[in-house]
CSV table of C-alpha atoms and ligand atoms in Angstrom, one decimal:
chain,number,residue,atom,x,y,z
A,1,MET,CA,90.7,79.7,101.2
A,2,HIS,CA,93.3,81.5,99.3
A,3,GLU,CA,97.4,80.5,99.6
A,4,LEU,CA,98.9,82.2,102.7
A,5,PRO,CA,101.8,84.1,101.6
A,6,PHE,CA,105.0,82.1,101.7
A,7,ALA,CA,103.6,78.8,100.0
A,8,THR,CA,105.3,78.0,97.6
A,9,PRO,CA,104.2,79.4,93.5
A,10,ALA,CA,102.1,76.6,92.0
A,11,ASP,CA,104.9,77.2,88.9
A,12,TYR,CA,108.0,76.8,91.1
A,13,GLU,CA,110.7,73.5,89.8
A,14,PRO,CA,113.0,73.2,93.0
A,15,ALA,CA,116.8,72.3,92.1
A,16,CYS,CA,119.9,72.4,93.5
A,17,PHE,CA,122.1,72.6,90.6
A,18,ILE,CA,122.2,73.7,87.1
A,19,GLU,CA,124.5,72.6,83.6
A,20,GLN,CA,124.5,75.8,82.1
A,21,PRO,CA,123.7,78.6,84.3
A,22,GLY,CA,122.8,82.0,82.1
A,23,GLU,CA,119.9,84.4,82.6
A,24,GLY,CA,118.3,84.7,86.2
A,25,ARG,CA,116.4,86.3,89.0
A,26,TRP,CA,118.3,86.9,91.6
A,27,PHE,CA,117.4,87.1,95.7
A,28,VAL,CA,120.7,88.6,97.2
A,29,PHE,CA,120.5,89.3,101.0
A,30,LYS,CA,122.4,90.9,103.1
A,31,GLY,CA,121.2,90.0,106.8
A,32,ASP,CA,117.5,89.6,106.5
A,33,GLN,CA,117.5,92.4,103.8
A,34,VAL,CA,116.5,91.5,100.0
A,35,MET,CA,118.0,93.5,96.8
A,36,VAL,CA,115.6,95.3,94.9
A,37,GLU,CA,114.9,97.6,92.6
A,38,LEU,CA,112.6,100.1,94.2
A,39,GLY,CA,109.8,102.9,93.8
A,40,PRO,CA,108.9,105.9,96.2
A,41,PRO,CA,107.6,105.1,99.9
A,42,ASP,CA,103.6,104.3,99.8
A,43,PRO,CA,101.4,107.1,101.3
A,44,ARG,CA,98.9,104.8,102.5
A,45,PRO,CA,99.7,103.4,105.6
A,46,SER,CA,101.2,100.1,106.2
A,47,ASP,CA,98.9,96.8,107.6
A,48,ASP,CA,101.9,95.8,109.7
A,49,PRO,CA,102.2,97.4,112.5
A,50,ARG,CA,106.6,96.2,112.4
A,51,VAL,CA,106.7,97.8,109.7
A,52,ARG,CA,106.5,101.7,109.5
A,53,GLU,CA,106.5,102.5,105.5
A,54,ARG,CA,106.5,100.5,101.9
A,55,PRO,CA,107.7,101.0,98.8
A,56,SER,CA,105.1,101.6,96.3
A,57,TRP,CA,106.8,99.0,94.5
A,58,ALA,CA,109.5,96.9,94.2
A,59,ARG,CA,111.5,94.2,91.5
A,60,LEU,CA,114.0,91.7,91.9
A,61,PRO,CA,116.9,91.8,89.6
A,62,LEU,CA,116.7,89.7,86.5
A,63,GLN,CA,120.2,89.1,84.8
A,64,LYS,CA,121.5,87.8,81.2
A,65,ASN,CA,125.2,87.2,83.5
A,66,HIS,CA,125.4,84.7,85.8
A,67,ASN,CA,128.4,86.0,87.3
A,68,TRP,CA,126.7,89.6,87.7
A,69,LEU,CA,127.6,90.0,91.5
A,70,GLY,CA,131.2,88.4,90.5
A,71,SER,CA,133.4,87.8,93.7
A,72,GLU,CA,131.3,89.9,95.5
A,73,ALA,CA,129.1,87.2,96.6
A,74,THR,CA,130.4,85.3,99.6
A,75,ARG,CA,127.7,82.5,98.6
A,76,THR,CA,125.7,81.8,95.3
A,77,LEU,CA,123.0,79.3,95.3
A,78,TYR,CA,120.4,77.6,92.7
A,79,LEU,CA,117.0,77.6,93.3
A,80,GLY,CA,115.8,76.1,90.7
A,81,ARG,CA,113.3,77.7,87.8
A,82,LEU,CA,110.2,80.0,89.0
A,83,GLY,CA,107.7,80.2,85.9
A,84,GLY,CA,110.4,78.2,83.8
A,85,VAL,CA,113.0,81.2,85.0
A,86,PRO,CA,116.3,80.0,86.8
A,87,CYS,CA,116.1,81.8,90.2
A,88,TYR,CA,119.6,82.0,92.3
A,89,ALA,CA,119.7,82.6,95.8
A,90,ALA,CA,122.9,84.9,96.9
A,91,GLU,CA,124.9,86.2,99.9
A,92,LEU,CA,126.6,90.2,99.3
A,93,ALA,CA,128.1,91.8,102.0
A,94,GLY,CA,128.5,94.7,100.1
A,95,GLU,CA,127.3,97.9,98.9
A,96,ALA,CA,123.8,97.2,96.6
A,97,PRO,CA,125.3,97.5,93.0
A,98,ALA,CA,124.2,101.1,91.3
A,99,GLY,CA,119.8,101.1,90.7
A,100,PHE,CA,119.0,98.6,93.7
A,101,ALA,CA,119.0,99.2,96.9
A,102,TRP,CA,118.5,97.0,100.2
A,103,GLN,CA,115.0,96.5,101.9
A,104,GLY,CA,113.3,94.4,105.2
A,105,LEU,CA,111.6,91.7,103.3
A,106,ARG,CA,108.1,92.4,105.5
A,107,ALA,CA,108.2,95.6,104.4
A,108,LEU,CA,107.2,93.5,100.5
A,109,PHE,CA,104.3,91.7,101.4
A,110,SER,CA,101.7,92.5,98.8
A,111,VAL,CA,104.8,94.9,97.4
A,112,LEU,CA,107.0,92.5,95.5
A,113,ASP,CA,105.0,89.6,93.2
A,114,ASP,CA,103.5,87.5,95.5
A,115,ALA,CA,105.3,84.4,93.8
A,116,HIS,CA,108.6,86.5,94.3
A,117,PHE,CA,107.9,87.3,97.4
A,118,ALA,CA,107.4,83.4,98.5
A,119,LEU,CA,110.3,82.3,97.0
A,120,ALA,CA,112.4,85.4,98.7
A,121,GLY,CA,110.7,83.4,101.7
A,122,ARG,CA,112.8,79.9,101.0
A,123,ALA,CA,115.8,82.0,99.4
A,124,LEU,CA,116.3,83.6,102.8
A,125,GLN,CA,116.0,80.6,104.7
A,126,LEU,CA,118.5,78.4,102.6
A,127,VAL,CA,121.1,81.0,102.3
A,128,GLU,CA,121.2,80.9,106.6
A,129,TRP,CA,121.5,77.3,106.6
A,130,ASP,CA,124.1,77.6,103.9
A,131,ARG,CA,126.0,80.5,106.0
A,132,SER,CA,125.6,78.6,109.5
A,133,HIS,CA,126.8,74.7,107.7
A,134,GLN,CA,130.0,75.3,106.3
A,135,PHE,CA,131.5,73.6,108.9
A,136,CYS,CA,130.7,70.1,110.9
A,137,GLY,CA,129.0,71.0,114.3
A,138,ARG,CA,129.9,67.1,115.2
A,139,CYS,CA,133.9,66.9,113.9
A,140,GLY,CA,134.4,70.8,112.9
A,141,ALA,CA,135.5,70.1,109.1
A,142,ARG,CA,134.7,72.1,106.2
A,143,THR,CA,131.2,70.5,105.1
A,144,GLU,CA,130.8,70.3,100.7
A,145,ALA,CA,127.0,70.7,99.1
A,146,LYS,CA,125.9,67.7,97.3
A,147,ARG,CA,124.4,68.3,93.9
A,148,ASP,CA,121.4,66.8,93.2
A,149,GLU,CA,120.1,67.3,97.3
A,150,ARG,CA,120.0,70.1,99.2
A,151,VAL,CA,122.1,69.3,101.5
A,152,ARG,CA,125.8,69.5,102.7
A,153,ILE,CA,127.8,66.4,103.9
A,154,CYS,CA,130.4,66.2,106.3
A,155,PRO,CA,133.7,64.8,104.0
A,156,ALA,CA,135.6,63.4,107.3
A,157,CYS,CA,132.9,61.9,109.1
A,158,LYS,CA,129.3,61.9,106.7
A,159,LEU,CA,127.5,64.2,109.1
A,160,SER,CA,124.5,65.5,106.9
A,161,ALA,CA,122.9,68.8,107.6
A,162,TYR,CA,119.8,69.8,105.9
A,163,PRO,CA,118.3,73.4,106.2
A,164,ARG,CA,116.4,73.3,109.8
A,165,VAL,CA,112.7,74.1,109.9
A,166,ALA,CA,111.4,74.7,113.4
A,167,PRO,CA,107.9,73.6,113.7
A,168,ALA,CA,105.6,75.9,116.6
A,169,VAL,CA,102.1,75.5,117.4
A,170,MET,CA,99.9,77.7,117.3
A,171,ALA,CA,96.4,77.9,119.6
A,172,LEU,CA,93.1,80.6,119.2
A,173,ILE,CA,91.3,79.8,122.1
A,174,ARG,CA,87.0,80.6,121.6
A,175,ARG,CA,85.3,80.8,125.2
A,176,GLU,CA,81.3,80.9,123.4
A,177,ASN,CA,82.0,84.3,121.3
A,178,GLN,CA,85.1,85.2,122.5
A,179,LEU,CA,89.2,84.8,121.6
A,180,LEU,CA,91.4,84.7,124.0
A,181,LEU,CA,94.5,86.8,122.5
A,182,ALA,CA,97.6,87.7,123.5
A,183,ARG,CA,100.0,90.4,123.2
A,184,GLY,CA,103.9,89.9,124.7
A,185,PRO,CA,106.5,92.2,125.8
A,186,HIS,CA,108.2,92.9,122.4
A,187,PHE,CA,105.1,93.5,120.2
A,188,PRO,CA,104.0,96.4,118.4
A,189,ALA,CA,101.9,99.2,120.9
A,190,GLY,CA,98.5,97.9,121.1
A,191,MET,CA,98.8,94.7,119.6
A,192,TYR,CA,97.0,91.4,120.4
A,193,SER,CA,97.5,87.5,118.7
A,194,ALA,CA,96.8,84.1,119.4
A,195,LEU,CA,99.2,82.0,121.2
A,196,ALA,CA,102.2,80.8,119.7
A,197,GLY,CA,105.6,78.0,121.3
A,198,PHE,CA,108.2,76.2,119.7
A,199,VAL,CA,107.3,72.3,120.0
A,200,GLU,CA,110.0,70.2,122.4
A,201,PRO,CA,111.4,66.9,121.3
A,202,GLY,CA,109.0,64.2,122.4
A,203,GLU,CA,106.0,66.2,122.2
A,204,SER,CA,103.1,65.6,120.2
A,205,LEU,CA,101.5,69.1,117.9
A,206,GLU,CA,98.1,69.0,120.5
A,207,GLN,CA,100.5,67.9,124.0
A,208,CYS,CA,102.3,71.1,122.6
A,209,LEU,CA,99.5,73.0,122.4
A,210,ALA,CA,98.3,72.0,125.8
A,211,ARG,CA,101.6,72.8,127.2
A,212,GLU,CA,102.2,76.2,125.7
A,213,VAL,CA,98.4,77.2,126.5
A,214,GLU,CA,98.6,76.6,130.5
A,215,GLU,CA,102.0,77.8,130.8
A,216,GLU,CA,101.7,81.5,128.6
A,217,VAL,CA,97.6,81.7,130.4
A,218,GLY,CA,96.6,79.0,132.9
A,219,VAL,CA,94.1,78.0,131.0
A,220,ARG,CA,93.1,73.8,129.6
A,221,ILE,CA,91.7,73.5,126.4
A,222,SER,CA,89.5,70.6,124.7
A,223,ASN,CA,88.0,69.8,120.8
A,224,THR,CA,91.1,71.0,119.2
A,225,ARG,CA,90.7,71.5,115.9
A,226,TYR,CA,93.2,72.2,112.7
A,227,PHE,CA,93.3,75.2,110.7
A,228,ALA,CA,96.5,75.7,108.8
A,229,SER,CA,100.0,75.5,108.6
A,230,GLN,CA,102.0,78.1,107.0
A,231,SER,CA,106.4,78.1,106.7
A,232,TRP,CA,107.9,81.5,108.5
A,233,PRO,CA,111.0,82.5,107.6
A,234,PHE,CA,112.1,84.7,110.1
A,235,PRO,CA,114.3,82.9,111.1
A,236,HIS,CA,113.2,79.2,110.2
A,237,SER,CA,109.7,78.2,111.7
A,238,MET,CA,106.6,76.4,110.2
A,239,MET,CA,103.5,77.5,112.0
A,240,ILE,CA,100.9,74.8,112.6
A,241,ALA,CA,98.1,76.5,113.5
A,242,PHE,CA,95.0,75.1,116.1
A,243,VAL,CA,91.4,76.3,117.1
A,244,CYS,CA,90.2,75.2,120.4
A,245,GLU,CA,87.9,75.7,123.1
A,246,TRP,CA,88.2,77.0,126.4
A,247,SER,CA,87.3,73.8,129.3
A,248,SER,CA,88.7,75.4,132.6
A,249,GLY,CA,90.5,77.9,134.5
A,250,GLU,CA,91.2,82.0,134.4
A,251,ILE,CA,93.4,83.8,132.5
A,252,ARG,CA,96.8,84.3,134.6
A,253,PRO,CA,99.7,85.4,132.2
A,254,GLN,CA,103.3,84.0,132.3
A,255,ALA,CA,105.7,86.0,133.9
A,256,GLY,CA,108.1,87.7,131.2
A,257,GLU,CA,106.1,85.8,128.1
A,258,ILE,CA,103.1,87.1,128.4
A,259,GLU,CA,102.4,91.0,128.8
A,260,GLU,CA,98.8,90.9,129.1
A,261,ALA,CA,96.3,88.3,128.1
A,262,ASN,CA,92.0,88.7,127.8
A,263,TRP,CA,89.4,87.8,126.3
A,264,PHE,CA,87.9,89.5,123.5
A,265,ASP,CA,84.6,89.7,121.8
A,266,VAL,CA,84.6,88.7,118.4
A,267,LEU,CA,82.5,92.0,117.7
A,268,GLN,CA,85.2,94.4,119.2
A,269,LEU,CA,88.3,93.3,118.5
A,270,PRO,CA,92.4,94.9,119.1
A,271,LYS,CA,95.0,95.8,117.1
A,272,LEU,CA,95.6,92.4,115.0
A,273,PRO,CA,99.5,91.4,113.6
A,274,SER,CA,99.8,92.1,109.7
A,275,LYS,CA,97.3,90.0,107.0
A,276,ILE,CA,101.2,88.7,106.1
A,277,SER,CA,100.4,86.2,109.1
A,278,ILE,CA,98.6,82.9,109.4
A,279,ALA,CA,97.6,84.4,113.5
A,280,ARG,CA,95.9,87.3,111.2
A,281,ARG,CA,94.1,84.4,108.9
A,282,LEU,CA,92.4,82.4,111.9
A,283,ILE,CA,91.5,84.9,114.1
A,284,ASP,CA,89.1,86.6,110.5
A,285,ALA,CA,88.4,83.3,110.4
A,286,ILE,CA,87.6,82.1,113.3
A,287,SER,CA,85.9,85.7,114.5
A,288,ALA,CA,83.6,85.5,110.8
A,289,GLU,CA,82.7,81.8,111.9
A,290,ILE,CA,81.4,82.9,115.5
A,291,ARG,CA,79.6,86.7,113.5
A,292,SER,CA,77.7,84.2,111.2
A,293,GLU,CA,76.5,82.1,114.0
A,294,ILE,CA,75.8,84.9,116.1
A,295,ALA,CA,73.8,86.3,113.2
A,296,LYS,CA,71.6,83.1,112.8
B,1,ZN,ZN1,132.3,65.9,111.1
């Protein structure tokens, strides 16, 4: 299986501190937009219903000067090396420098170099974490970054604030040659996906799956099998995907959460999420599996 989007590149060496900062690759953010040199819009339609238009190409800044953004940068974090090149993440409040533009990260999938795209997902999460942990959540004192570890520590009460990762499970439910797909109220028109939900404190992944499925569509599942996982930086999730079999119950969509849920024959699937997400990888893999069973 090919690596999923946002998987850590093989030639990336993480680090939090660099002795002599100098030339490097920059991952600069304003909210969830990243600063890039940008080509004209790509005339080909985007595969992501959430992205209207993609640029034809985009490049991250490579700069000789470590102090490139000067005092304009609200924060700068050292990320480590990618292919031997030092990488920096930063947050900028104002305009992008001449020659650069702000672009939503999602629209850069399959446009930016894959390794740069993956590291941008990591950088986005770290910048967001750094921004929201400047003060201690317990006593309110100003926190300090540690040199040898990605953590902010409170000098007054010693509370450690590590970057947050929120685990979420995804369930693709199979019944013979059909898949249960659902749409939430905020989904793009016509798009359906697998079910997903955040893990609660005290729950195992298996328990979370059973609860989410029962809550969202009112059915019970069995024969759960692990599929794969994906880091998802919007804003800081870890998606853990499973395939399971329907065991009982009729579909009963949860009010407010699920606008519609149906059984779809694998030969007649509706509009699906972009290939950026593990949901699409999961649905594609399992429907291919079922189609090959049908062909036998
Ligand atoms: Zn404190």
